[in-house]
mmCIF file with all atom_site columns, C-alpha atoms in Angstrom:
data_model
loop_
_atom_site.group_PDB
_atom_site.id
_atom_site.type_symbol
_atom_site.label_atom_id
_atom_site.label_alt_id
_atom_site.label_comp_id
_atom_site.label_asym_id
_atom_site.label_entity_id
_atom_site.label_seq_id
_atom_site.pdbx_PDB_ins_code
_atom_site.Cartn_x
_atom_site.Cartn_y
_atom_site.Cartn_z
_atom_site.occupancy
_atom_site.B_iso_or_equiv
_atom_site.pdbx_formal_charge
_atom_site.auth_seq_id
_atom_site.auth_comp_id
_atom_site.auth_asym_id
_atom_site.auth_atom_id
_atom_site.pdbx_PDB_model_num
ATOM 1   C CA . MET R 1 1   ? 31.403  -34.966 -31.670 1.00 0.00 ? 1   MET R CA 1
ATOM 2   C CA . ARG R 1 2   ? 31.832  -31.189 -31.716 1.00 0.00 ? 2   ARG R CA 1
ATOM 3   C CA . THR R 1 3   ? 28.022  -30.646 -31.670 1.00 0.00 ? 3   THR R CA 1
ATOM 4   C CA . THR R 1 4   ? 27.684  -32.953 -28.666 1.00 0.00 ? 4   THR R CA 1
ATOM 5   C CA . LEU R 1 5   ? 30.330  -30.967 -26.759 1.00 0.00 ? 5   LEU R CA 1
ATOM 6   C CA . TRP R 1 6   ? 28.490  -27.669 -27.416 1.00 0.00 ? 6   TRP R CA 1
ATOM 7   C CA . LYS R 1 7   ? 25.183  -29.214 -26.331 1.00 0.00 ? 7   LYS R CA 1
ATOM 8   C CA . LEU R 1 8   ? 26.815  -30.384 -23.092 1.00 0.00 ? 8   LEU R CA 1
ATOM 9   C CA . ILE R 1 9   ? 28.305  -26.929 -22.445 1.00 0.00 ? 9   ILE R CA 1
ATOM 10  C CA . LEU R 1 10  ? 24.920  -25.287 -23.119 1.00 0.00 ? 10  LEU R CA 1
ATOM 11  C CA . LEU R 1 11  ? 23.142  -27.733 -20.806 1.00 0.00 ? 11  LEU R CA 1
ATOM 12  C CA . CYS R 1 12  ? 25.656  -27.139 -17.989 1.00 0.00 ? 12  CYS R CA 1
ATOM 13  C CA . THR R 1 13  ? 25.299  -23.354 -18.411 1.00 0.00 ? 13  THR R CA 1
ATOM 14  C CA . LEU R 1 14  ? 21.506  -23.574 -18.200 1.00 0.00 ? 14  LEU R CA 1
ATOM 15  C CA . VAL R 1 15  ? 21.603  -25.800 -15.120 1.00 0.00 ? 15  VAL R CA 1
ATOM 16  C CA . LEU R 1 16  ? 24.158  -23.563 -13.395 1.00 0.00 ? 16  LEU R CA 1
ATOM 17  C CA . GLY R 1 17  ? 22.095  -20.468 -14.253 1.00 0.00 ? 17  GLY R CA 1
ATOM 18  C CA . ALA R 1 18  ? 18.948  -22.056 -12.820 1.00 0.00 ? 18  ALA R CA 1
ATOM 19  C CA . VAL R 1 19  ? 20.731  -23.010 -9.590  1.00 0.00 ? 19  VAL R CA 1
ATOM 20  C CA . LEU R 1 20  ? 22.216  -19.533 -9.134  1.00 0.00 ? 20  LEU R CA 1
ATOM 21  C CA . TYR R 1 21  ? 18.948  -17.772 -10.007 1.00 0.00 ? 21  TYR R CA 1
ATOM 22  C CA . ASP R 1 22  ? 17.090  -19.719 -7.312  1.00 0.00 ? 22  ASP R CA 1
ATOM 23  C CA . GLY R 1 23  ? 18.928  -17.729 -4.645  1.00 0.00 ? 23  GLY R CA 1
ATOM 24  C CA . ALA R 1 24  ? 18.228  -14.346 -6.239  1.00 0.00 ? 24  ALA R CA 1
ATOM 25  C CA . PRO R 1 25  ? 16.149  -11.762 -4.315  1.00 0.00 ? 25  PRO R CA 1
ATOM 26  C CA . VAL R 1 26  ? 13.232  -12.217 -6.702  1.00 0.00 ? 26  VAL R CA 1
ATOM 27  C CA . ALA R 1 27  ? 12.766  -15.708 -5.300  1.00 0.00 ? 27  ALA R CA 1
ATOM 28  C CA . ALA R 1 28  ? 12.053  -14.180 -1.885  1.00 0.00 ? 28  ALA R CA 1
ATOM 29  C CA . HIS R 1 29  ? 9.377   -11.758 -3.066  1.00 0.00 ? 29  HIS R CA 1
ATOM 30  C CA . HIS R 1 30  ? 6.121   -11.899 -1.113  1.00 0.00 ? 30  HIS R CA 1
ATOM 31  C CA . ALA R 1 31  ? 2.465   -11.766 -2.001  1.00 0.00 ? 31  ALA R CA 1
ATOM 32  C CA . PHE R 1 32  ? 0.378   -8.879  -0.631  1.00 0.00 ? 32  PHE R CA 1
ATOM 33  C CA . GLY R 1 33  ? -1.716  -11.156 1.601   1.00 0.00 ? 33  GLY R CA 1
ATOM 34  C CA . SER R 1 34  ? 1.290   -12.650 3.344   1.00 0.00 ? 34  SER R CA 1
ATOM 35  C CA . GLU R 1 35  ? 2.246   -9.316  4.898   1.00 0.00 ? 35  GLU R CA 1
ATOM 36  C CA . PHE R 1 36  ? -0.727  -6.930  4.726   1.00 0.00 ? 36  PHE R CA 1
ATOM 37  C CA . ASP R 1 37  ? -4.357  -7.093  5.831   1.00 0.00 ? 37  ASP R CA 1
ATOM 38  C CA . ALA R 1 38  ? -6.845  -6.336  3.035   1.00 0.00 ? 38  ALA R CA 1
ATOM 39  C CA . ASN R 1 39  ? -9.537  -5.950  5.730   1.00 0.00 ? 39  ASN R CA 1
ATOM 40  C CA . ALA R 1 40  ? -7.641  -3.195  7.568   1.00 0.00 ? 40  ALA R CA 1
ATOM 41  C CA . PRO R 1 41  ? -7.625  -0.070  5.380   1.00 0.00 ? 41  PRO R CA 1
ATOM 42  C CA . VAL R 1 42  ? -5.816  2.962   6.802   1.00 0.00 ? 42  VAL R CA 1
ATOM 43  C CA . LEU R 1 43  ? -5.593  6.671   5.991   1.00 0.00 ? 43  LEU R CA 1
ATOM 44  C CA . LEU R 1 44  ? -2.313  8.222   7.085   1.00 0.00 ? 44  LEU R CA 1
ATOM 45  C CA . LYS R 1 45  ? -2.221  12.011  7.186   1.00 0.00 ? 45  LYS R CA 1
ATOM 46  C CA . GLY R 1 46  ? 1.155   13.509  7.877   1.00 0.00 ? 46  GLY R CA 1
ATOM 47  C CA . LYS R 1 47  ? 4.424   14.658  6.414   1.00 0.00 ? 47  LYS R CA 1
ATOM 48  C CA . ILE R 1 48  ? 7.076   12.748  4.575   1.00 0.00 ? 48  ILE R CA 1
ATOM 49  C CA . ALA R 1 49  ? 9.980   12.104  6.932   1.00 0.00 ? 49  ALA R CA 1
ATOM 50  C CA . LYS R 1 50  ? 12.088  10.039  4.519   1.00 0.00 ? 50  LYS R CA 1
ATOM 51  C CA . ILE R 1 51  ? 11.880  8.108   1.242   1.00 0.00 ? 51  ILE R CA 1
ATOM 52  C CA . GLU R 1 52  ? 13.866  5.008   0.333   1.00 0.00 ? 52  GLU R CA 1
ATOM 53  C CA . TRP R 1 53  ? 14.204  3.998   -3.317  1.00 0.00 ? 53  TRP R CA 1
ATOM 54  C CA . VAL R 1 54  ? 15.340  0.411   -2.842  1.00 0.00 ? 54  VAL R CA 1
ATOM 55  C CA . ASN R 1 55  ? 14.367  -2.795  -4.567  1.00 0.00 ? 55  ASN R CA 1
ATOM 56  C CA . PRO R 1 56  ? 12.049  -4.586  -4.486  1.00 0.00 ? 56  PRO R CA 1
ATOM 57  C CA . HIS R 1 57  ? 9.844   -1.771  -3.058  1.00 0.00 ? 57  HIS R CA 1
ATOM 58  C CA . THR R 1 58  ? 10.061  1.909   -2.269  1.00 0.00 ? 58  THR R CA 1
ATOM 59  C CA . TRP R 1 59  ? 9.424   2.923   1.329   1.00 0.00 ? 59  TRP R CA 1
ATOM 60  C CA . ILE R 1 60  ? 7.918   6.251   2.343   1.00 0.00 ? 60  ILE R CA 1
ATOM 61  C CA . HIS R 1 61  ? 8.249   7.128   6.018   1.00 0.00 ? 61  HIS R CA 1
ATOM 62  C CA . VAL R 1 62  ? 5.284   9.274   7.058   1.00 0.00 ? 62  VAL R CA 1
ATOM 63  C CA . GLU R 1 63  ? 5.230   11.114  10.388  1.00 0.00 ? 63  GLU R CA 1
ATOM 64  C CA . VAL R 1 64  ? 1.691   11.369  11.724  1.00 0.00 ? 64  VAL R CA 1
ATOM 65  C CA . LYS R 1 65  ? 0.290   13.019  14.853  1.00 0.00 ? 65  LYS R CA 1
ATOM 66  C CA . LYS R 1 66  ? -2.107  10.953  16.875  1.00 0.00 ? 66  LYS R CA 1
ATOM 67  C CA . ASP R 1 67  ? -5.160  12.433  18.597  1.00 0.00 ? 67  ASP R CA 1
ATOM 68  C CA . ASP R 1 68  ? -3.201  12.719  21.861  1.00 0.00 ? 68  ASP R CA 1
ATOM 69  C CA . GLY R 1 69  ? -0.489  14.791  20.118  1.00 0.00 ? 69  GLY R CA 1
ATOM 70  C CA . ALA R 1 70  ? 2.096   12.009  20.079  1.00 0.00 ? 70  ALA R CA 1
ATOM 71  C CA . LYS R 1 71  ? 4.017   11.537  16.849  1.00 0.00 ? 71  LYS R CA 1
ATOM 72  C CA . GLU R 1 72  ? 4.714   8.229   15.202  1.00 0.00 ? 72  GLU R CA 1
ATOM 73  C CA . VAL R 1 73  ? 6.424   7.316   11.957  1.00 0.00 ? 73  VAL R CA 1
ATOM 74  C CA . TRP R 1 74  ? 4.809   4.780   9.663   1.00 0.00 ? 74  TRP R CA 1
ATOM 75  C CA . MET R 1 75  ? 6.752   2.852   7.026   1.00 0.00 ? 75  MET R CA 1
ATOM 76  C CA . VAL R 1 76  ? 4.644   2.721   3.887   1.00 0.00 ? 76  VAL R CA 1
ATOM 77  C CA . GLU R 1 77  ? 5.525   0.265   1.147   1.00 0.00 ? 77  GLU R CA 1
ATOM 78  C CA . GLY R 1 78  ? 5.051   1.381   -2.445  1.00 0.00 ? 78  GLY R CA 1
ATOM 79  C CA . GLY R 1 79  ? 5.743   -0.200  -5.800  1.00 0.00 ? 79  GLY R CA 1
ATOM 80  C CA . SER R 1 80  ? 9.243   -0.853  -7.078  1.00 0.00 ? 80  SER R CA 1
ATOM 81  C CA . PRO R 1 81  ? 11.366  2.146   -8.030  1.00 0.00 ? 81  PRO R CA 1
ATOM 82  C CA . ASN R 1 82  ? 11.061  1.108   -11.674 1.00 0.00 ? 82  ASN R CA 1
ATOM 83  C CA . THR R 1 83  ? 7.265   0.941   -11.454 1.00 0.00 ? 83  THR R CA 1
ATOM 84  C CA . LEU R 1 84  ? 7.064   4.394   -9.866  1.00 0.00 ? 84  LEU R CA 1
ATOM 85  C CA . LEU R 1 85  ? 9.407   5.840   -12.493 1.00 0.00 ? 85  LEU R CA 1
ATOM 86  C CA . ARG R 1 86  ? 7.120   4.457   -15.209 1.00 0.00 ? 86  ARG R CA 1
ATOM 87  C CA . ARG R 1 87  ? 4.183   6.156   -13.456 1.00 0.00 ? 87  ARG R CA 1
ATOM 88  C CA . GLY R 1 88  ? 5.996   9.499   -13.631 1.00 0.00 ? 88  GLY R CA 1
ATOM 89  C CA . ALA R 1 89  ? 7.455   9.688   -10.120 1.00 0.00 ? 89  ALA R CA 1
ATOM 90  C CA . ASN R 1 90  ? 11.069  10.188  -9.100  1.00 0.00 ? 90  ASN R CA 1
ATOM 91  C CA . LYS R 1 91  ? 12.980  11.044  -5.922  1.00 0.00 ? 91  LYS R CA 1
ATOM 92  C CA . ASN R 1 92  ? 11.990  14.701  -6.272  1.00 0.00 ? 92  ASN R CA 1
ATOM 93  C CA . THR R 1 93  ? 8.298   13.766  -6.219  1.00 0.00 ? 93  THR R CA 1
ATOM 94  C CA . PHE R 1 94  ? 8.486   13.073  -2.465  1.00 0.00 ? 94  PHE R CA 1
ATOM 95  C CA . PRO R 1 95  ? 10.339  15.958  -0.771  1.00 0.00 ? 95  PRO R CA 1
ATOM 96  C CA . GLU R 1 96  ? 10.784  15.588  2.978   1.00 0.00 ? 96  GLU R CA 1
ATOM 97  C CA . GLY R 1 97  ? 8.321   17.673  4.963   1.00 0.00 ? 97  GLY R CA 1
ATOM 98  C CA . THR R 1 98  ? 5.568   17.494  2.330   1.00 0.00 ? 98  THR R CA 1
ATOM 99  C CA . GLU R 1 99  ? 2.111   16.948  3.834   1.00 0.00 ? 99  GLU R CA 1
ATOM 100 C CA . VAL R 1 100 ? 0.495   13.910  2.242   1.00 0.00 ? 100 VAL R CA 1
ATOM 101 C CA . VAL R 1 101 ? -2.458  11.612  2.668   1.00 0.00 ? 101 VAL R CA 1
ATOM 102 C CA . VAL R 1 102 ? -1.694  7.952   2.103   1.00 0.00 ? 102 VAL R CA 1
ATOM 103 C CA . ASP R 1 103 ? -4.448  5.415   1.776   1.00 0.00 ? 103 ASP R CA 1
ATOM 104 C CA . GLY R 1 104 ? -3.539  1.785   1.989   1.00 0.00 ? 104 GLY R CA 1
ATOM 105 C CA . TYR R 1 105 ? -3.674  -1.344  4.081   1.00 0.00 ? 105 TYR R CA 1
ATOM 106 C CA . GLN R 1 106 ? -2.139  -2.019  7.480   1.00 0.00 ? 106 GLN R CA 1
ATOM 107 C CA . ALA R 1 107 ? 0.364   -4.789  8.158   1.00 0.00 ? 107 ALA R CA 1
ATOM 108 C CA . ARG R 1 108 ? -1.146  -8.059  9.395   1.00 0.00 ? 108 ARG R CA 1
ATOM 109 C CA . ASP R 1 109 ? 0.523   -7.413  12.737  1.00 0.00 ? 109 ASP R CA 1
ATOM 110 C CA . HIS R 1 110 ? -1.471  -4.351  13.798  1.00 0.00 ? 110 HIS R CA 1
ATOM 111 C CA . ASN R 1 111 ? 1.179   -3.469  16.414  1.00 0.00 ? 111 ASN R CA 1
ATOM 112 C CA . GLU R 1 112 ? 3.600   -2.578  13.618  1.00 0.00 ? 112 GLU R CA 1
ATOM 113 C CA . LYS R 1 113 ? 3.555   0.905   12.151  1.00 0.00 ? 113 LYS R CA 1
ATOM 114 C CA . ARG R 1 114 ? 3.652   -0.388  8.574   1.00 0.00 ? 114 ARG R CA 1
ATOM 115 C CA . ALA R 1 115 ? 1.274   -0.251  5.663   1.00 0.00 ? 115 ALA R CA 1
ATOM 116 C CA . ASN R 1 116 ? 1.092   -0.982  1.965   1.00 0.00 ? 116 ASN R CA 1
ATOM 117 C CA . ALA R 1 117 ? 0.201   2.161   0.028   1.00 0.00 ? 117 ALA R CA 1
ATOM 118 C CA . ARG R 1 118 ? -2.544  2.321   -2.522  1.00 0.00 ? 118 ARG R CA 1
ATOM 119 C CA . ASN R 1 119 ? -2.437  6.054   -3.268  1.00 0.00 ? 119 ASN R CA 1
ATOM 120 C CA . VAL R 1 120 ? -0.604  9.106   -2.050  1.00 0.00 ? 120 VAL R CA 1
ATOM 121 C CA . THR R 1 121 ? -2.356  12.457  -2.373  1.00 0.00 ? 121 THR R CA 1
ATOM 122 C CA . PHE R 1 122 ? -0.309  15.671  -2.389  1.00 0.00 ? 122 PHE R CA 1
ATOM 123 C CA . PRO R 1 123 ? -1.402  19.106  -1.079  1.00 0.00 ? 123 PRO R CA 1
ATOM 124 C CA . ASP R 1 124 ? -2.166  20.315  -4.629  1.00 0.00 ? 124 ASP R CA 1
ATOM 125 C CA . GLY R 1 125 ? -4.604  17.422  -5.120  1.00 0.00 ? 125 GLY R CA 1
ATOM 126 C CA . ARG R 1 126 ? -2.347  15.287  -7.308  1.00 0.00 ? 126 ARG R CA 1
ATOM 127 C CA . LYS R 1 127 ? -2.835  11.596  -6.633  1.00 0.00 ? 127 LYS R CA 1
ATOM 128 C CA . LEU R 1 128 ? -0.246  8.932   -7.427  1.00 0.00 ? 128 LEU R CA 1
ATOM 129 C CA . PHE R 1 129 ? -1.058  5.222   -7.444  1.00 0.00 ? 129 PHE R CA 1
ATOM 130 C CA . LEU R 1 130 ? 1.681   3.476   -5.456  1.00 0.00 ? 130 LEU R CA 1
ATOM 131 C CA . GLY R 1 131 ? -0.019  0.173   -4.866  1.00 0.00 ? 131 GLY R CA 1
ATOM 132 C CA . MET R 1 132 ? 0.713   -3.163  -6.308  1.00 0.00 ? 132 MET R CA 1
ATOM 133 C CA . THR R 1 133 ? -1.551  -5.372  -8.270  1.00 0.00 ? 133 THR R CA 1
ATOM 134 C CA . GLY R 1 134 ? -1.461  -9.114  -8.413  1.00 0.00 ? 134 GLY R CA 1
ATOM 135 C CA . THR R 1 135 ? -1.440  -11.936 -5.948  1.00 0.00 ? 135 THR R CA 1
ATOM 136 C CA . GLY R 1 136 ? -3.646  -11.145 -2.982  1.00 0.00 ? 136 GLY R CA 1
ATOM 137 C CA . ALA R 1 137 ? -3.721  -7.365  -3.528  1.00 0.00 ? 137 ALA R CA 1
ATOM 138 C CA . PRO R 1 138 ? -7.134  -5.779  -3.026  1.00 0.00 ? 138 PRO R CA 1
ATOM 139 C CA . ASP R 1 139 ? -8.933  -4.337  -6.042  1.00 0.00 ? 139 ASP R CA 1
ATOM 140 C CA . PRO R 1 140 ? -7.654  -0.737  -6.301  1.00 0.00 ? 140 PRO R CA 1
ATOM 141 C CA . GLU R 1 141 ? -11.159 0.458   -7.189  1.00 0.00 ? 141 GLU R CA 1
ATOM 142 C CA . LYS R 1 142 ? -12.717 -0.920  -3.976  1.00 0.00 ? 142 LYS R CA 1
ATOM 143 C CA . PHE R 1 143 ? -10.937 1.062   -1.247  1.00 0.00 ? 143 PHE R CA 1
ATOM 144 C CA . ASP R 1 144 ? -13.578 2.156   1.253   1.00 0.00 ? 144 ASP R CA 1
ATOM 145 C CA . ALA R 1 145 ? -12.378 5.369   2.916   1.00 0.00 ? 145 ALA R CA 1
ATOM 146 C CA . ASP R 1 146 ? -15.361 5.297   5.280   1.00 0.00 ? 146 ASP R CA 1
ATOM 147 C CA . LYS R 1 147 ? -14.147 2.047   6.801   1.00 0.00 ? 147 LYS R CA 1
ATOM 148 C CA . ALA R 1 148 ? -10.497 3.106   6.924   1.00 0.00 ? 148 ALA R CA 1
ATOM 149 C CA . LYS R 1 149 ? -8.874  3.762   10.267  1.00 0.00 ? 149 LYS R CA 1
ATOM 150 C CA . THR R 1 150 ? -7.662  7.367   10.065  1.00 0.00 ? 150 THR R CA 1
ATOM 151 C CA . ILE R 1 151 ? -4.339  7.997   11.722  1.00 0.00 ? 151 ILE R CA 1
ATOM 152 C CA . SER R 1 152 ? -3.637  11.708  12.156  1.00 0.00 ? 152 SER R CA 1
ATOM 153 C CA . LYS R 1 153 ? -4.766  14.747  14.049  1.00 0.00 ? 153 LYS R CA 1
#
């Protein structure tokens, strides 16, 4: 009788855990292809305006100058804060005002100033892989800079 009661309590705990977990933010995570266009590579050349270390992805805001001199700020999605920490980056890696080159892929809606980063290159030549791998993400070895739309002056 006592064993049956413990089995029932364990079963209820597992069911309740599964129901509560279903609403967790992880359940809402997206695949690369649902938000970004693997056929629209971009090169963003500008300075870091802001960095956000939030889950599930970091966001680097890059201010670029267009050919006509106008400025625009692009939101660039990177890996999760934990992933970037494991790659050796931290909040001090991205000081505001630092000139960077970001290569990545534009949002599916080309009117939005958003992209998914593959790499960020710093003025001293250091390159940090920010991209994600997995479902729908382009092969990181196949970025074609010649076909990328360059956004900067």
